[in-house]
CSV table of C-alpha atoms and ligand atoms in Angstrom, one decimal:
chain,number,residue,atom,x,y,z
A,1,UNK,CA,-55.1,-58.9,-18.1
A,2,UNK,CA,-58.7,-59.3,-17.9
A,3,UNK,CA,-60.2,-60.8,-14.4
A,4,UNK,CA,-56.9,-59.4,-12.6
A,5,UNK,CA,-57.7,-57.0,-9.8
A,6,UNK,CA,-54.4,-55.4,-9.6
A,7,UNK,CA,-54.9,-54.5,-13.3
A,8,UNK,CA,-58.0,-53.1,-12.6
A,9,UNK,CA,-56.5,-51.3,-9.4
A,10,UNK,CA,-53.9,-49.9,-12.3
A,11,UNK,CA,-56.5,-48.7,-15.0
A,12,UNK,CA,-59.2,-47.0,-12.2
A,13,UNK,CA,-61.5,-49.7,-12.9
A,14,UNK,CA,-61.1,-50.3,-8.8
A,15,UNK,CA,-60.6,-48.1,-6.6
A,16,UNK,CA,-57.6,-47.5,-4.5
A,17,UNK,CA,-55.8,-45.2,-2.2
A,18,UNK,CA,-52.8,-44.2,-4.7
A,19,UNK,CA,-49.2,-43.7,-3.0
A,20,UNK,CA,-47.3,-43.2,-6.0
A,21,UNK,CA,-47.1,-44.0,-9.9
A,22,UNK,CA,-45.0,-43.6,-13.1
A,23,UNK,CA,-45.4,-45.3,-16.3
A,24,UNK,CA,-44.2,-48.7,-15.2
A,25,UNK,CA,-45.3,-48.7,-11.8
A,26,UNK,CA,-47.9,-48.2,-9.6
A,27,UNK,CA,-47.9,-48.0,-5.4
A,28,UNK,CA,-51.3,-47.9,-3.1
A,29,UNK,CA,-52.4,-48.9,0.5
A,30,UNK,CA,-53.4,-52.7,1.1
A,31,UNK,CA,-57.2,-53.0,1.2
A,32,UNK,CA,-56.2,-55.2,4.4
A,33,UNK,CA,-53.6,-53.8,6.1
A,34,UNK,CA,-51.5,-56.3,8.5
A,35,UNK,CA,-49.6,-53.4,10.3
A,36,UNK,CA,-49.1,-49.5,10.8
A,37,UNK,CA,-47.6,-48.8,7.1
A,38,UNK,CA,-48.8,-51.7,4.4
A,39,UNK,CA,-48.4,-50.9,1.1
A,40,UNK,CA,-47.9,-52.7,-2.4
A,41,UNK,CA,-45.9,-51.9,-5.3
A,42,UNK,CA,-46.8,-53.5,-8.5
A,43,UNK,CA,-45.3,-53.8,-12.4
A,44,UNK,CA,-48.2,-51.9,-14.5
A,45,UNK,CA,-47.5,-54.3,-16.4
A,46,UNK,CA,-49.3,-58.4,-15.8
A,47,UNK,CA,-47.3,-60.5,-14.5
A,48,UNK,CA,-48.5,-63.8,-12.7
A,49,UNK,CA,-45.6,-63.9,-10.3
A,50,UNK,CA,-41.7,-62.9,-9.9
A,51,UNK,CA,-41.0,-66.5,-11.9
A,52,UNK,CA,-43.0,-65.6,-14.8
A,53,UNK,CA,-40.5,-62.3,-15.5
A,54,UNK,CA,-38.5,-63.0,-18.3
A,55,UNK,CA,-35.0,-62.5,-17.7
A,56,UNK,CA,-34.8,-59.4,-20.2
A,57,UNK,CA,-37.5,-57.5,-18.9
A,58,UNK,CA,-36.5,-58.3,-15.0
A,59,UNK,CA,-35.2,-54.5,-14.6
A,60,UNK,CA,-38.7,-53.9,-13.7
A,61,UNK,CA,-37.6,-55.4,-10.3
A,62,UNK,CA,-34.9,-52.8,-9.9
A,63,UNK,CA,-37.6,-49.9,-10.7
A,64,UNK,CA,-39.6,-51.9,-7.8
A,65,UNK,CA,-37.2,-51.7,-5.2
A,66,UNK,CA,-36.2,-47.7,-6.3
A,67,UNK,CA,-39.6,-46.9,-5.8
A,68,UNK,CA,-39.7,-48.4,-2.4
A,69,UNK,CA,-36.9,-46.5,-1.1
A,70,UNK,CA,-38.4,-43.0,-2.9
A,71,UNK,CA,-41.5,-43.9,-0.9
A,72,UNK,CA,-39.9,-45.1,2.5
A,73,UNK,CA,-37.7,-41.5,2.0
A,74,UNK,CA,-40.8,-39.8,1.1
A,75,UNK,CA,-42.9,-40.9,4.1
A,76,UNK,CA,-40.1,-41.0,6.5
A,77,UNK,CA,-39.9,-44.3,7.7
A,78,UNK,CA,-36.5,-45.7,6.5
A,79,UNK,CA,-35.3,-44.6,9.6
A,80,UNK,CA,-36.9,-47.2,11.7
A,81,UNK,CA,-37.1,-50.0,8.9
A,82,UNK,CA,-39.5,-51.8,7.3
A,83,UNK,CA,-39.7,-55.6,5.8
A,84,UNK,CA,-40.1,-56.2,1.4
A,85,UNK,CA,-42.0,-59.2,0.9
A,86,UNK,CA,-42.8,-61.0,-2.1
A,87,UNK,CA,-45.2,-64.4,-2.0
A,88,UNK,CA,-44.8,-66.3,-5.0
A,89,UNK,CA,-46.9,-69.0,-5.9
A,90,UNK,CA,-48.8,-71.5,-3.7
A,91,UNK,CA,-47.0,-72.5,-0.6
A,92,UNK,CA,-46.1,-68.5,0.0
A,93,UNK,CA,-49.9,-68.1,-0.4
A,94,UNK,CA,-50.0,-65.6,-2.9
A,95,UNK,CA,-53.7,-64.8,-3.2
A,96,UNK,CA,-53.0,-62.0,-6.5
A,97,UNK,CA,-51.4,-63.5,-8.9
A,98,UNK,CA,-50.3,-60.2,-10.4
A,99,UNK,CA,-46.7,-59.4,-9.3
A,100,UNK,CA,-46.7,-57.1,-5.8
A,101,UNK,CA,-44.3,-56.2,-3.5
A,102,UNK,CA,-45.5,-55.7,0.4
A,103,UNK,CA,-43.9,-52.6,2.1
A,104,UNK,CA,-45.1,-53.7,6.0
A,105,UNK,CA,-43.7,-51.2,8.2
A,106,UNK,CA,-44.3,-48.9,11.7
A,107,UNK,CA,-44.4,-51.1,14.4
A,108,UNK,CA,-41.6,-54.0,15.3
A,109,UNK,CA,-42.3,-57.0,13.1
A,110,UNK,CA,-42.2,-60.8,14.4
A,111,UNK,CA,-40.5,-63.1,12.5
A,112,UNK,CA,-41.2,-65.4,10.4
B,201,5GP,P1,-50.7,-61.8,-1.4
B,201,5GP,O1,-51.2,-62.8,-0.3
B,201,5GP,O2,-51.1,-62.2,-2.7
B,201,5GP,O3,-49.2,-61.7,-1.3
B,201,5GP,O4,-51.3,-60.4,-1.0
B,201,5GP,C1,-52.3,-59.8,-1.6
B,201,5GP,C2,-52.6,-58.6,-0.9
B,201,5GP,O5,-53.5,-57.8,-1.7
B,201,5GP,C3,-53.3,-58.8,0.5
B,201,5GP,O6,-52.5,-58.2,1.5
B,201,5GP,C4,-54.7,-58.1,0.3
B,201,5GP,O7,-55.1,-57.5,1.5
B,201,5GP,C5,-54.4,-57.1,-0.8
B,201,5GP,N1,-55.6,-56.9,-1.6
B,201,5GP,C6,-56.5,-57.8,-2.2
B,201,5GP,N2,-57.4,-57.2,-2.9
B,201,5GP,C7,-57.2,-55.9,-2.8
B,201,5GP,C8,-57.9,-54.7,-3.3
B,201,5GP,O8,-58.9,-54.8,-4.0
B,201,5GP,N3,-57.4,-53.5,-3.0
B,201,5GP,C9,-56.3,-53.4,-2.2
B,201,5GP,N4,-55.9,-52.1,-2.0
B,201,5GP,N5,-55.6,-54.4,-1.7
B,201,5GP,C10,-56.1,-55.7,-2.0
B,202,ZN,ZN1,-52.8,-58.1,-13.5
């Protein structure tokens, strides 16, 4: 998708720090992190937001979440916990509108 910077983020045309990738999915540090351990997890492929999935292509969500645990495993913080967010549309204020999960992690997190 043209314009989008997670697709740029995806095809090197922006840099990134990279925390993991396959061939659907791609993981890297936020530019703006709002605690210790802030990372996102994105579809390669464009999608707007999570309501724009189709329903037969919405194991891309499963492949998410395994590559959240791999990388909570990997860099050992599943022990103390972490919080998954996804902001959808406006009133979540989702400022990318390419699909992205938030890993927010290594401190004790407020809610909401
Ligand atoms: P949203 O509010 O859409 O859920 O979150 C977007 C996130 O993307 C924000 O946490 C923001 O810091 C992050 N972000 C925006 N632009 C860039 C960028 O160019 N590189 C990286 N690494 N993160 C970005
Ligand atoms: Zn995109």
């Amino acid at each position: 998708m043209e314009n989008c910077i997670f697709c740029k983020i995806v095809n090197g045309e922006i840099p990134s720090t990279k925390v993991y990738e396959d061939d659907k999915v791609f993981a890297f540090k936020d530019i703006n992190p709002v605690a210790p351990i802030h990372i996102l997890v994105i579809p390669k492929k464009h999608y707007e937001s999570v309501i724009d999935i189709p329903d037969n292509e919405m194991d891309i969500i499963a492949d998410i979440h395994k590559i959240i645990n791999k990388i909570a495993k990997e860099m050992n913080f599943e022990q103390n916990g972490f919080r998954i967010v996804n902001n959808c549309g406006k009133d979540a204020g989702q400022e990318v509108k390419h699909v992205h999960y938030h890993i927010i992690g290594g401190k004790t997190l407020n809610w909401p």
